[in-house]
JSON list of C-alpha atoms in Angstrom, two decimals:
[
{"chain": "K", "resi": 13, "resn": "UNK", "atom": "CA", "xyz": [39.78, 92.13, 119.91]},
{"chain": "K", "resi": 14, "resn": "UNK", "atom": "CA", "xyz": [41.26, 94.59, 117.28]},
{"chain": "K", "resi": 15, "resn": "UNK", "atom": "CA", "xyz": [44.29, 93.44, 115.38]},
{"chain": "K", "resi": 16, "resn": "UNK", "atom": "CA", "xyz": [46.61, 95.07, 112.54]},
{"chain": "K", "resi": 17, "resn": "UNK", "atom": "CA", "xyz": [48.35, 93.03, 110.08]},
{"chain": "K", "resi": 18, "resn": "UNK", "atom": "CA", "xyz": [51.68, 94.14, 108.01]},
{"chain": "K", "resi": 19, "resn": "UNK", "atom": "CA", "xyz": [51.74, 91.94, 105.50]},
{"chain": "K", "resi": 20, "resn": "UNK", "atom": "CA", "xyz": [55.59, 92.31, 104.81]},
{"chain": "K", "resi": 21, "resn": "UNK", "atom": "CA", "xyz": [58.94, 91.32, 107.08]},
{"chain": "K", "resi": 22, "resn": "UNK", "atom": "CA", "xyz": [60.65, 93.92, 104.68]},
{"chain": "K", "resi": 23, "resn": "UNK", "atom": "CA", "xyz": [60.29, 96.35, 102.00]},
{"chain": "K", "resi": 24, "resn": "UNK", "atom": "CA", "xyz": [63.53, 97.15, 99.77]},
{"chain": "K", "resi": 25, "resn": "UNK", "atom": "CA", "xyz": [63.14, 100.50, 97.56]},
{"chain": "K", "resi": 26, "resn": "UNK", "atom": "CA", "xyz": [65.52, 103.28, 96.15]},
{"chain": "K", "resi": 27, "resn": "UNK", "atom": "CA", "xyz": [66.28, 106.50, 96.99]},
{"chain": "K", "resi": 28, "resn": "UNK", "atom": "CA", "xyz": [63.63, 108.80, 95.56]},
{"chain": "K", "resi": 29, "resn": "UNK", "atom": "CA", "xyz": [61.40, 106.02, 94.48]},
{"chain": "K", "resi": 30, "resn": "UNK", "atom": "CA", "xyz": [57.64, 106.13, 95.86]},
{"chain": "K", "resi": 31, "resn": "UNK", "atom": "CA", "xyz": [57.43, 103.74, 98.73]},
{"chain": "K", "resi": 32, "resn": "UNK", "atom": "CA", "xyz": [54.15, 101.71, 100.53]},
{"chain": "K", "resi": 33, "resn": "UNK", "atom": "CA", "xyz": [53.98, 99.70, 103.60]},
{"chain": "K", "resi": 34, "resn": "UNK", "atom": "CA", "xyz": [51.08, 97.69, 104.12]},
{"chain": "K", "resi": 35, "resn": "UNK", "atom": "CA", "xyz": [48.94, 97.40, 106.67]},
{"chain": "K", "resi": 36, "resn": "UNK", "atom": "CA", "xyz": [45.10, 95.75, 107.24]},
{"chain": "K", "resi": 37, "resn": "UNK", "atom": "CA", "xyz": [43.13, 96.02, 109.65]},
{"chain": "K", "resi": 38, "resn": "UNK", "atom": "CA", "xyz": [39.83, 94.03, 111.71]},
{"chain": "K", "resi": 39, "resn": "UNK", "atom": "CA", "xyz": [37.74, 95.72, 113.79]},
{"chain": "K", "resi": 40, "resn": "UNK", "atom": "CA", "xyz": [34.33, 95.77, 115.48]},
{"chain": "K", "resi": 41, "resn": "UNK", "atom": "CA", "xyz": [33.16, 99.38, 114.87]},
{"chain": "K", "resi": 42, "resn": "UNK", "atom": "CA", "xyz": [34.85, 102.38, 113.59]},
{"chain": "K", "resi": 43, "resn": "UNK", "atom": "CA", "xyz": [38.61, 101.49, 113.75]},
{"chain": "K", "resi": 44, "resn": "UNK", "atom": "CA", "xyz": [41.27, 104.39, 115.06]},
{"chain": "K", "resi": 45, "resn": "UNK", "atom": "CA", "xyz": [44.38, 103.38, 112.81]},
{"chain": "K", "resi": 46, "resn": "UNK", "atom": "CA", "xyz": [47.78, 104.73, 113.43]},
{"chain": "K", "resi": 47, "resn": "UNK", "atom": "CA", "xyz": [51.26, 104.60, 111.86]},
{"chain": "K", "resi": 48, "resn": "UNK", "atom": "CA", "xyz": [54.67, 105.03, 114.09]},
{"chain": "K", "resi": 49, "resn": "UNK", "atom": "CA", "xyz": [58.34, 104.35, 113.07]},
{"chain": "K", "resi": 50, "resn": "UNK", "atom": "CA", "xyz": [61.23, 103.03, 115.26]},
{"chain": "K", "resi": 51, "resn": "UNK", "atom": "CA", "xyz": [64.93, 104.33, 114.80]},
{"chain": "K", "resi": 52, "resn": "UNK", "atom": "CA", "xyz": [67.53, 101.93, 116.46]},
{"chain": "K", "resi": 53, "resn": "UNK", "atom": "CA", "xyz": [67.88, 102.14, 119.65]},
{"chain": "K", "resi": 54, "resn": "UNK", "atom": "CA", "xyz": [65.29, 104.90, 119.90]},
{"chain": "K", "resi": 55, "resn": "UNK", "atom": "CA", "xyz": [61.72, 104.68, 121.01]},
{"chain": "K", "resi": 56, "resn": "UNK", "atom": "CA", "xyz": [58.30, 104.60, 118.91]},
{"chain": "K", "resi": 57, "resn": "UNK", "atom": "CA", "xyz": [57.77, 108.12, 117.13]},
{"chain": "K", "resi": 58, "resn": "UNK", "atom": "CA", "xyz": [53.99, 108.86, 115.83]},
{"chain": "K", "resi": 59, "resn": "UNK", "atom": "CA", "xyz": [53.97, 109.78, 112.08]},
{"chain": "K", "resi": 60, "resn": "UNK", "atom": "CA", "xyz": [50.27, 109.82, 111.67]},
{"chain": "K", "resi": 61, "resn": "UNK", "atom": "CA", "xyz": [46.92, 108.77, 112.79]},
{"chain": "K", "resi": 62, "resn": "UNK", "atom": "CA", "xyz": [42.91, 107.98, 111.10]},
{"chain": "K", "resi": 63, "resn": "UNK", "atom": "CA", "xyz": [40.12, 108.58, 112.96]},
{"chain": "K", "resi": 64, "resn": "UNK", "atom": "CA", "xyz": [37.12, 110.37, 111.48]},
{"chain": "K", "resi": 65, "resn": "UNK", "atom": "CA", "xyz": [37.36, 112.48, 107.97]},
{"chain": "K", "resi": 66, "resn": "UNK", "atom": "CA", "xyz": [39.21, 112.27, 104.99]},
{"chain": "K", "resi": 67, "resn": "UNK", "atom": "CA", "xyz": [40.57, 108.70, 103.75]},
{"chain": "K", "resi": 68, "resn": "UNK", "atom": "CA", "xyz": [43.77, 110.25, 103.00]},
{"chain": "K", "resi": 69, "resn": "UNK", "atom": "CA", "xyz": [45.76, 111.44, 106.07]},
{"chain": "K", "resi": 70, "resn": "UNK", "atom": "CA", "xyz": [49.13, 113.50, 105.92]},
{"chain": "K", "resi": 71, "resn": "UNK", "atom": "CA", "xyz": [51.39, 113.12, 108.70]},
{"chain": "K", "resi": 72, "resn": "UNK", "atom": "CA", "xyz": [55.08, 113.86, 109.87]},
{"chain": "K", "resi": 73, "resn": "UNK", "atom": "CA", "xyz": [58.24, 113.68, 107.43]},
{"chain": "K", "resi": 74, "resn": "UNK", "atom": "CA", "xyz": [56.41, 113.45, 104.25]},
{"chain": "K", "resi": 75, "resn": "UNK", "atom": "CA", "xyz": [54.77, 110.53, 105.13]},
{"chain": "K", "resi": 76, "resn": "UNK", "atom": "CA", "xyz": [50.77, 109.62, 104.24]},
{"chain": "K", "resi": 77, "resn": "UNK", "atom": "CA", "xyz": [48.38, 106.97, 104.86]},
{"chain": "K", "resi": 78, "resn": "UNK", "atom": "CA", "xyz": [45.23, 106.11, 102.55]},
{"chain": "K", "resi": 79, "resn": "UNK", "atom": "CA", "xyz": [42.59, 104.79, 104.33]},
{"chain": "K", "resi": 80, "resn": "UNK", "atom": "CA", "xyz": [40.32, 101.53, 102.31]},
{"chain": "K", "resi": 81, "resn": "UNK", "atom": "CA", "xyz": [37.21, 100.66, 104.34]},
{"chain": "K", "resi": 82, "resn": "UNK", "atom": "CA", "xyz": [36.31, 98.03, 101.36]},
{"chain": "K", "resi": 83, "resn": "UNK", "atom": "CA", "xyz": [39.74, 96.72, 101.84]},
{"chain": "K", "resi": 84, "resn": "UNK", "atom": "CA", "xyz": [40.56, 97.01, 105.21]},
{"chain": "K", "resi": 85, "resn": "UNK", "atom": "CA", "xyz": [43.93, 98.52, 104.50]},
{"chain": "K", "resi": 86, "resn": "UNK", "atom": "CA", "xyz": [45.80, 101.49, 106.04]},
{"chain": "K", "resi": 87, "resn": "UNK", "atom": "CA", "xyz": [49.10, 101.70, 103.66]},
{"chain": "K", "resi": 88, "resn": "UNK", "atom": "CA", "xyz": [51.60, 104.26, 104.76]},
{"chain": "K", "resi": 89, "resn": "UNK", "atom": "CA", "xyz": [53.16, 105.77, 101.47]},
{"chain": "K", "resi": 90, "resn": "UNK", "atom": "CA", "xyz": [55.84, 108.20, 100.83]},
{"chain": "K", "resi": 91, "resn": "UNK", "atom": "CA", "xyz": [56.29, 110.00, 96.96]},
{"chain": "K", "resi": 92, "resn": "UNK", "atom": "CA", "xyz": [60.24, 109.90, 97.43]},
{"chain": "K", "resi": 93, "resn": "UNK", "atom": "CA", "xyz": [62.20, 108.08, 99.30]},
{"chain": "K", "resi": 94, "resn": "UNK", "atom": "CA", "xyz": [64.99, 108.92, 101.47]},
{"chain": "K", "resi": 95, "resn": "UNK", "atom": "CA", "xyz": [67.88, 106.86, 103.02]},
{"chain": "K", "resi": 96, "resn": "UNK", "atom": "CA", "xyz": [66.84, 108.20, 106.21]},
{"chain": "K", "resi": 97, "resn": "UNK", "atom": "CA", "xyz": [63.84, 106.50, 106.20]},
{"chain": "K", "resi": 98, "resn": "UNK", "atom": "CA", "xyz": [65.10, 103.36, 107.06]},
{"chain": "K", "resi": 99, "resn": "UNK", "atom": "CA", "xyz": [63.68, 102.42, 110.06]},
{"chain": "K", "resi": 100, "resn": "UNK", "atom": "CA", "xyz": [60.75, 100.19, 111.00]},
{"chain": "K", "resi": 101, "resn": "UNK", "atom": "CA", "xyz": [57.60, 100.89, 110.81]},
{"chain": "K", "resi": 102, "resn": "UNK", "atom": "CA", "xyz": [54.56, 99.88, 113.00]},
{"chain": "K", "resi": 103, "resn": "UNK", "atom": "CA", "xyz": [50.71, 99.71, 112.16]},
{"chain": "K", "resi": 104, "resn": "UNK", "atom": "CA", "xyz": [48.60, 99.71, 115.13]},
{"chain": "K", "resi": 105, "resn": "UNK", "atom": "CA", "xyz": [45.18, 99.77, 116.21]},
{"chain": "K", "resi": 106, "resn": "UNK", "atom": "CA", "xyz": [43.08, 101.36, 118.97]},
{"chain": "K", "resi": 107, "resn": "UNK", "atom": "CA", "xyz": [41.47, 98.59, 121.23]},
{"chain": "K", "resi": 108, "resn": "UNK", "atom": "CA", "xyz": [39.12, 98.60, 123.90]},
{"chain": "K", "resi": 109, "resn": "UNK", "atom": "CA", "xyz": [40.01, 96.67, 126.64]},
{"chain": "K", "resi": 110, "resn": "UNK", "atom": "CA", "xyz": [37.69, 94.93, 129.15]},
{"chain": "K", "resi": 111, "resn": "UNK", "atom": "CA", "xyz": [38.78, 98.07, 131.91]},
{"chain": "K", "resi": 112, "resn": "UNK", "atom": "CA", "xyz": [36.91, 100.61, 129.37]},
{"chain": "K", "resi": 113, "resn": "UNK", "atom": "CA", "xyz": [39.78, 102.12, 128.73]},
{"chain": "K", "resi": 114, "resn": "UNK", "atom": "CA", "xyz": [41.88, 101.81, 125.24]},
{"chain": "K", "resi": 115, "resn": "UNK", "atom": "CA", "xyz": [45.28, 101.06, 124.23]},
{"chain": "K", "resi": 116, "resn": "UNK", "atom": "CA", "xyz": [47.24, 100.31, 120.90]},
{"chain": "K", "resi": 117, "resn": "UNK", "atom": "CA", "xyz": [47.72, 96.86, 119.46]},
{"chain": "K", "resi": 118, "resn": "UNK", "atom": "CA", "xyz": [50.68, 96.79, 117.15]},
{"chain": "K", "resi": 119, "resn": "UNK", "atom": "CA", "xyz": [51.63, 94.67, 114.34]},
{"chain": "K", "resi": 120, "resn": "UNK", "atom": "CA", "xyz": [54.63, 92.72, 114.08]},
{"chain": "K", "resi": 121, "resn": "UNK", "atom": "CA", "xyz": [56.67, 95.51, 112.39]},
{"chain": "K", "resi": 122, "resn": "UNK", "atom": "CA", "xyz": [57.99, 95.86, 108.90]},
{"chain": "K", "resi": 123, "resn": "UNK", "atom": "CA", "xyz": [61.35, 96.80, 107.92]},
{"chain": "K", "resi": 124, "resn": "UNK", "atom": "CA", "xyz": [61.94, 99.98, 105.53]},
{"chain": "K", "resi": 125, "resn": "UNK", "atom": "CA", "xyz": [65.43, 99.33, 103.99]},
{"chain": "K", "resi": 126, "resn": "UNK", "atom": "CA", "xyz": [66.20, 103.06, 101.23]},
{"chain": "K", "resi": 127, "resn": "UNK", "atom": "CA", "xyz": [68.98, 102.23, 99.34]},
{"chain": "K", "resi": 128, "resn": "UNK", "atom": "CA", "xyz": [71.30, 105.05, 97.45]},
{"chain": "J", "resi": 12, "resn": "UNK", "atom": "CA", "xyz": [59.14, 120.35, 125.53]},
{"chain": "J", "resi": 13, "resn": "UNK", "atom": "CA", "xyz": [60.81, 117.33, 126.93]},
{"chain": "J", "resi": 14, "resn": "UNK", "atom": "CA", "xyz": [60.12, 113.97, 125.75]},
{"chain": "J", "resi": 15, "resn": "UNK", "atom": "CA", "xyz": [59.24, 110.74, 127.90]},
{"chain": "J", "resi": 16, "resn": "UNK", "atom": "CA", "xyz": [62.17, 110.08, 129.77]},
{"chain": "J", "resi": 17, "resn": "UNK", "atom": "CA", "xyz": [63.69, 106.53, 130.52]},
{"chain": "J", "resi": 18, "resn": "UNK", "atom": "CA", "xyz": [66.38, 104.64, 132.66]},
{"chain": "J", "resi": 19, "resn": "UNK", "atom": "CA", "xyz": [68.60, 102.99, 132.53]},
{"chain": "J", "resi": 20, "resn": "UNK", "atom": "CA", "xyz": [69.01, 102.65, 128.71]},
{"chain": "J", "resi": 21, "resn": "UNK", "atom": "CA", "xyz": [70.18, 98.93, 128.76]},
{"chain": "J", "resi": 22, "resn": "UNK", "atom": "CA", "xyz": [70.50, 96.75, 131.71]},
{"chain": "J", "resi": 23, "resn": "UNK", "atom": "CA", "xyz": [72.38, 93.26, 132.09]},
{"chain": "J", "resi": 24, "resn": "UNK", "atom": "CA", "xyz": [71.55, 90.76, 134.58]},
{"chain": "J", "resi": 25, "resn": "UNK", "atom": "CA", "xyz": [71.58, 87.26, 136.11]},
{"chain": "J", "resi": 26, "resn": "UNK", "atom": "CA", "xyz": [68.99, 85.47, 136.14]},
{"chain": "J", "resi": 27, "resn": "UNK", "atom": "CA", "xyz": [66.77, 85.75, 139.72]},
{"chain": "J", "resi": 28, "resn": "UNK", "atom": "CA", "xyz": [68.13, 88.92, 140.27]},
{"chain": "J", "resi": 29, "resn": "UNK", "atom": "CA", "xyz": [65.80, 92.21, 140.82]},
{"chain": "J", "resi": 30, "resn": "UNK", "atom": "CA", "xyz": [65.88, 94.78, 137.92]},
{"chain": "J", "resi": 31, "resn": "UNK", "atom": "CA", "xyz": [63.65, 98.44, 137.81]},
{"chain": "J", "resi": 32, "resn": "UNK", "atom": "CA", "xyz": [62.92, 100.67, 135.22]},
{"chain": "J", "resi": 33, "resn": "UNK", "atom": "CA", "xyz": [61.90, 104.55, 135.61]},
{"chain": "J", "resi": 34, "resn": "UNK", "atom": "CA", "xyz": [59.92, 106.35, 133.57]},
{"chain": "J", "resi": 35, "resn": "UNK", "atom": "CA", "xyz": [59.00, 110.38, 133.78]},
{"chain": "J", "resi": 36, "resn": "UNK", "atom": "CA", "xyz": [56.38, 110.94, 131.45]},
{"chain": "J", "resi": 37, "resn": "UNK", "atom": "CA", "xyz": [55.88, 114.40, 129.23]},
{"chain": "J", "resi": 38, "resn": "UNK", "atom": "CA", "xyz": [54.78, 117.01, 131.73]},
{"chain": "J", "resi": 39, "resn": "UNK", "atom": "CA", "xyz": [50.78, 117.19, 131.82]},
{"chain": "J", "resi": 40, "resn": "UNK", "atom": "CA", "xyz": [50.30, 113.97, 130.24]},
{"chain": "J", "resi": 41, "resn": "UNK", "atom": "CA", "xyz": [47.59, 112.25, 132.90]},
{"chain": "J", "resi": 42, "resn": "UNK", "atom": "CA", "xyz": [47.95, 108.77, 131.49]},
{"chain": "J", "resi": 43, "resn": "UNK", "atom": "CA", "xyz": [51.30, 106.56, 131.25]},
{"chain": "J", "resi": 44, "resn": "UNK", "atom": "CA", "xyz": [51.79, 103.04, 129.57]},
{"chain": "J", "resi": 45, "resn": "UNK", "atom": "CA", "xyz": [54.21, 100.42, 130.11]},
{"chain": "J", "resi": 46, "resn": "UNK", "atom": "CA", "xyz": [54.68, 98.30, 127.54]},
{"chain": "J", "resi": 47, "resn": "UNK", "atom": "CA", "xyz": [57.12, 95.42, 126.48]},
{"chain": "J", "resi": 48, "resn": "UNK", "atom": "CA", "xyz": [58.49, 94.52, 123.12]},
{"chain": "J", "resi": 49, "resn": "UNK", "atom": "CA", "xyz": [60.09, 91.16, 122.51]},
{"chain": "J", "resi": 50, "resn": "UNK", "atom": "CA", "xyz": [62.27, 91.15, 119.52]},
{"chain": "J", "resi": 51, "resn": "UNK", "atom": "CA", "xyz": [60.72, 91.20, 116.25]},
{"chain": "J", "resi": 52, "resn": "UNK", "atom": "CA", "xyz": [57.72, 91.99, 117.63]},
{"chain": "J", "resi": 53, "resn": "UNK", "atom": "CA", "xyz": [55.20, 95.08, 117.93]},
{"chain": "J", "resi": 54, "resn": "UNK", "atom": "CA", "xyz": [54.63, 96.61, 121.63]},
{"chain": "J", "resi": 55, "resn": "UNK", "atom": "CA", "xyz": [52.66, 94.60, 124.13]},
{"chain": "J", "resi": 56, "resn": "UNK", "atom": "CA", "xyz": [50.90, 96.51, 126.84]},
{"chain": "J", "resi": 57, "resn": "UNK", "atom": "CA", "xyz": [51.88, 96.00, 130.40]},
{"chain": "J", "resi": 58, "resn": "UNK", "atom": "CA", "xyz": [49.86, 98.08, 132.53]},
{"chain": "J", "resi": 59, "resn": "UNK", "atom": "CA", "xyz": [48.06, 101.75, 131.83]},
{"chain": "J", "resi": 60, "resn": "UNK", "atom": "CA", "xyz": [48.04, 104.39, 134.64]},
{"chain": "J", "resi": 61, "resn": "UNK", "atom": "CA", "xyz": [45.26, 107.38, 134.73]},
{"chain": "J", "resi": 62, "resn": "UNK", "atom": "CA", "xyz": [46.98, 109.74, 137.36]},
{"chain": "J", "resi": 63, "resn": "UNK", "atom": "CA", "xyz": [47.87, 107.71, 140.24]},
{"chain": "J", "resi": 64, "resn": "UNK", "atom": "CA", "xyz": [45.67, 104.87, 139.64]},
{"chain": "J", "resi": 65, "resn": "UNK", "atom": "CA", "xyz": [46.51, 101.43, 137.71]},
{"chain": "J", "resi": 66, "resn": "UNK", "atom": "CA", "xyz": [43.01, 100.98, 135.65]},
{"chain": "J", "resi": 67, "resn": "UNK", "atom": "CA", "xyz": [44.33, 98.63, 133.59]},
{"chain": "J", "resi": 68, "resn": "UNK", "atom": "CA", "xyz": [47.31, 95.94, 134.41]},
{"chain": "J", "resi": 69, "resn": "UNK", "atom": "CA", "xyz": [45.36, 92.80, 133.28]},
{"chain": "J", "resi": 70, "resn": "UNK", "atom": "CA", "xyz": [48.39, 92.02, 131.13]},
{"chain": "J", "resi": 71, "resn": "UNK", "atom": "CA", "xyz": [51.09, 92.53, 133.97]},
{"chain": "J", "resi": 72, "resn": "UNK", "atom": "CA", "xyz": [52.38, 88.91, 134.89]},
{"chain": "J", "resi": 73, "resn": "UNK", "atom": "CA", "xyz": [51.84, 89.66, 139.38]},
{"chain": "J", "resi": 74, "resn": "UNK", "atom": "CA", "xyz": [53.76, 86.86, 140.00]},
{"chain": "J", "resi": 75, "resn": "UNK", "atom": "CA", "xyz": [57.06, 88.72, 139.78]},
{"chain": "J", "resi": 76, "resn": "UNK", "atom": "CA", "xyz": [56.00, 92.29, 138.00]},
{"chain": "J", "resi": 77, "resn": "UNK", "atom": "CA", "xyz": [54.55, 95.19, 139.56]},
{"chain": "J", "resi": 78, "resn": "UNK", "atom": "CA", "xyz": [54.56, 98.98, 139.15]},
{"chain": "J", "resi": 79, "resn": "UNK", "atom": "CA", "xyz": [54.11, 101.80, 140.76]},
{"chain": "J", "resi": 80, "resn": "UNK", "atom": "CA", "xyz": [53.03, 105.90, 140.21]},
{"chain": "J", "resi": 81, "resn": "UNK", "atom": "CA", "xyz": [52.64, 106.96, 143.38]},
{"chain": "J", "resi": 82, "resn": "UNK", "atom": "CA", "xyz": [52.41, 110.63, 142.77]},
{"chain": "J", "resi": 83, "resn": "UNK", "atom": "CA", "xyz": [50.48, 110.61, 139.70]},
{"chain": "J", "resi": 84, "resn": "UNK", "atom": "CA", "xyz": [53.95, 111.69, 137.69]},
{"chain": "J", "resi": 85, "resn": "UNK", "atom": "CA", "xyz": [56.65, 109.43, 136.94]},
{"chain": "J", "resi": 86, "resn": "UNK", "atom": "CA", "xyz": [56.80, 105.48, 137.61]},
{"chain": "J", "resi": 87, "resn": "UNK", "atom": "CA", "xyz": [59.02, 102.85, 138.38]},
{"chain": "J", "resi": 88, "resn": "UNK", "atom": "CA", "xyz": [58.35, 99.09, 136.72]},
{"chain": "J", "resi": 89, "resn": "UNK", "atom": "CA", "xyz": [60.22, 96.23, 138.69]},
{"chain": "J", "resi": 90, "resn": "UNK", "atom": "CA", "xyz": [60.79, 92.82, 137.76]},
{"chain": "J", "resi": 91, "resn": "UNK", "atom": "CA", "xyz": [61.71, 90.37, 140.50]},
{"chain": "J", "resi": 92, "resn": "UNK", "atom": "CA", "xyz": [63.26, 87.72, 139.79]},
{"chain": "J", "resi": 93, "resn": "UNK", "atom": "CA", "xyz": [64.37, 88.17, 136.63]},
{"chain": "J", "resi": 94, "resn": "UNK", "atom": "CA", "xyz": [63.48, 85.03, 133.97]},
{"chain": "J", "resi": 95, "resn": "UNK", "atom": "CA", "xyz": [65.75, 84.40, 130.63]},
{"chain": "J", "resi": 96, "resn": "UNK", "atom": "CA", "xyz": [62.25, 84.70, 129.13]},
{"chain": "J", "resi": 97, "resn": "UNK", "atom": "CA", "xyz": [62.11, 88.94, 130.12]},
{"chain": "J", "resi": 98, "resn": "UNK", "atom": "CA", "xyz": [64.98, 89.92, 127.66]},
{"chain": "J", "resi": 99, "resn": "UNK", "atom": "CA", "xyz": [62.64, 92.86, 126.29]},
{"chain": "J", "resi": 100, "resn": "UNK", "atom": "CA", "xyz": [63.18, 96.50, 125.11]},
{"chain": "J", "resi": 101, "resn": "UNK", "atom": "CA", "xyz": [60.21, 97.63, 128.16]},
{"chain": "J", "resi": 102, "resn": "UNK", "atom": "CA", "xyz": [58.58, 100.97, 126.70]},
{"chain": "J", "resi": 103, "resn": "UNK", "atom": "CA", "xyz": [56.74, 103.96, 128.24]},
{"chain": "J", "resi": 104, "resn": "UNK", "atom": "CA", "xyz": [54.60, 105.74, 126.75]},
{"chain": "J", "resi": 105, "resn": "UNK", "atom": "CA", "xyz": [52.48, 108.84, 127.68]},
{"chain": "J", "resi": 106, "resn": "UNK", "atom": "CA", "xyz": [49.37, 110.81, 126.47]},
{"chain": "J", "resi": 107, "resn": "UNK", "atom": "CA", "xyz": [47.09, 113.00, 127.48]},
{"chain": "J", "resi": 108, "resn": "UNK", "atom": "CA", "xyz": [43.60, 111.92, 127.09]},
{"chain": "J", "resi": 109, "resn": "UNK", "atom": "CA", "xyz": [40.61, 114.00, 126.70]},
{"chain": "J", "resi": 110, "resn": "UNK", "atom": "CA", "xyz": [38.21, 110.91, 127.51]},
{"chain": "J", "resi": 111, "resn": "UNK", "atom": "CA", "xyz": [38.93, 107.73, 128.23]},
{"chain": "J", "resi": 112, "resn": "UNK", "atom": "CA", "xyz": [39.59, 106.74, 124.69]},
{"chain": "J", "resi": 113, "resn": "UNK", "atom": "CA", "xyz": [42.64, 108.46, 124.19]},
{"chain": "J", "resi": 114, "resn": "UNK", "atom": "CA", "xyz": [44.62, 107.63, 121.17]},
{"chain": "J", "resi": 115, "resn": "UNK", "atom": "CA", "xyz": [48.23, 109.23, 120.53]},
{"chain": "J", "resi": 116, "resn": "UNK", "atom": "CA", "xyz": [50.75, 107.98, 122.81]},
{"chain": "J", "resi": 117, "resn": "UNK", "atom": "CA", "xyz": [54.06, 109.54, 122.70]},
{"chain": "J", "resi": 118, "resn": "UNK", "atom": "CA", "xyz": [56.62, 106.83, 123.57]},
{"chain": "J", "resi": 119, "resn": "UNK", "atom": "CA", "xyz": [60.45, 107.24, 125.43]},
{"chain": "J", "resi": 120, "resn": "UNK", "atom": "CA", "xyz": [63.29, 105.62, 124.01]},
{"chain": "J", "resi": 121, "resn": "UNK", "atom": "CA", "xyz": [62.77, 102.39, 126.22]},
{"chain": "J", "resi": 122, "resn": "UNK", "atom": "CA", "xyz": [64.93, 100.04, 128.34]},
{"chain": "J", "resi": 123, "resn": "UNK", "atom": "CA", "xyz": [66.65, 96.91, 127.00]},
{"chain": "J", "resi": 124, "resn": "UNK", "atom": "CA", "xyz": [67.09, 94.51, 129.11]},
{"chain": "J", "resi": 125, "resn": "UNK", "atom": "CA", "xyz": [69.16, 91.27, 129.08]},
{"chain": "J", "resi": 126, "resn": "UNK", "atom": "CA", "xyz": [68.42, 88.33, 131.39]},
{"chain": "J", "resi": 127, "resn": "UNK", "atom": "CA", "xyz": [71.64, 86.00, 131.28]}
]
C-alpha cells in the first residue's frame, strides 16, 4: 500500500516568513501526491495536486509544492506567510485499492501555527 | 456552485443508540466517499460509491455500519449502535472521475460526532 509521511506534529513561523511542510512519500509506481488544508470546524479544502509534469506545482492561496523523486518528498512551501494560514495541513497519496478503484491515504496531519 | 453538503454538523449521543449522517454531494460528481477521521489523525476511508453502486466498502465495519445512495445522488451513513470508540469527525467527499482512478476529491465540512 501507498503511504505519506509528515514528518512534523507542528511547524511555528512568522508572519511573512517563507514557510515548508514536509511531506515523503512510498509508492509502487508513479505516485499521485496531493496537499489539502483543514480550517476548524470546516472540512478538507484541496490546495494542490502532482501527477505528471513539472516538479514544481502551484496551487491555491499562494501555496506550492516541489516535487523530489530522489528524495521522496512532496514539501508544500509558501514565500510569505500569513496568519491566516494557520490551519492544518494534510499530505496524501493516491492508492489503489484491491476493488480497482483509488482513494487517498492521508498522513497524520501537521499543524501550521503564523504568528504576528 | 454549491459545495458538498453535510448534516447534522455535530451530534451527541449515548452509547447503543442509532445515529445517521447525510451527505449531498456537488451536483454531477458520479463518485462519493465516506470517510472517518479520529482525532489527530488524517481521513480514513469508509466506503466509495460510483453512482448508485458501493464498489468499494472493504473498510466499513458491517457489524453495525452501513450506507446507502439509493438514487445515485446524495447518501445517508448510519451507525447502529453507537460504540465510545466512533467519536469521529465522519467526512464526505465527492469527485467526478474521468476513469476509475480519479484523484481530486472535494470534501464537505463533516459531522462530529460524540459517543458518551
Amino acid at each position: 500500500a501507498q503511504s505519506v509521511a509528515q514528518p512534523e506534529d507542528q511547524v511555528n513561523v512568522a508572519e511573512g516568513n517563507p514557510l515548508t511542510v514536509k511531506c515523503t512519500y512510498s509508492v509502487s509506481g508513479n505516485p499521485y501526491l496531493f496537499w489539502y488544508v483543514q480550517y476548524p470546524n470546516r472540512g478538507l479544502q484541496f490546495l494542490l495536486k502532482y501527477i505528471t509534469g513539472d516538479n514544481l506545482v502551484k496551487g491555491s492561496y499562494g501555496f506550492e509544492a516541489e516535487f523530489n523523486k530522489s528524495q521522496t518528498s512532496f514539501h508544500l512551501k509558501k514565500p510569505s506567510a500569513l496568519v491566516s494560514d494557520s490551519a492544518l495541513y494534510f499530505c496524501a497519496v493516491r492508492d489503489m485499492r484491491d476493488s480497482g478503484y483509488s482513494t487517498l491515504t492521508f498522513g497524520k496531519g501537521t499543524m501550521l501555527l503564523v504568528s504576528p | 456552485e454549491a459545495g458538498v453538503v453535510q448534516s447534522p454538523r455535530y451530534k451527541i449521543i449515548e452509547k447503543k443508540q442509532p445515529v445517521a449522517f447525510w451527505c449531498n454531494p456537488i451536483s454531477g460528481h458520479n463518485t462519493l466517499y465516506w470517510y472517518r477521521q479520529n482525532l489527530g489523525q488524517g481521513p480514513e476511508l469508509l466506503i466509495r460509491y460510483e453512482n448508485e453502486e458501493a464498489v468499494d466498502d472493504s473498510q466499513l465495519p458491517k457489524d453495525r455500519f452501513s450506507a446507502e445512495r439509493l438514487k445515485g445522488v446524495d447518501s445517508t451513513l448510519k451507525i447502529q449502535p453507537a460504540e465510545l470508540g466512533d467519536s469521529a469527525v465522519y467526512l464526505c467527499a465527492s469527485s467526478f472521475p474521468r476513469d476509475r482512478v480519479s484523484d481530486t476529491q472535494y470534501f464537505g465540512p463533516g459531522t462530529r460526532l460524540t459517543v458518551l
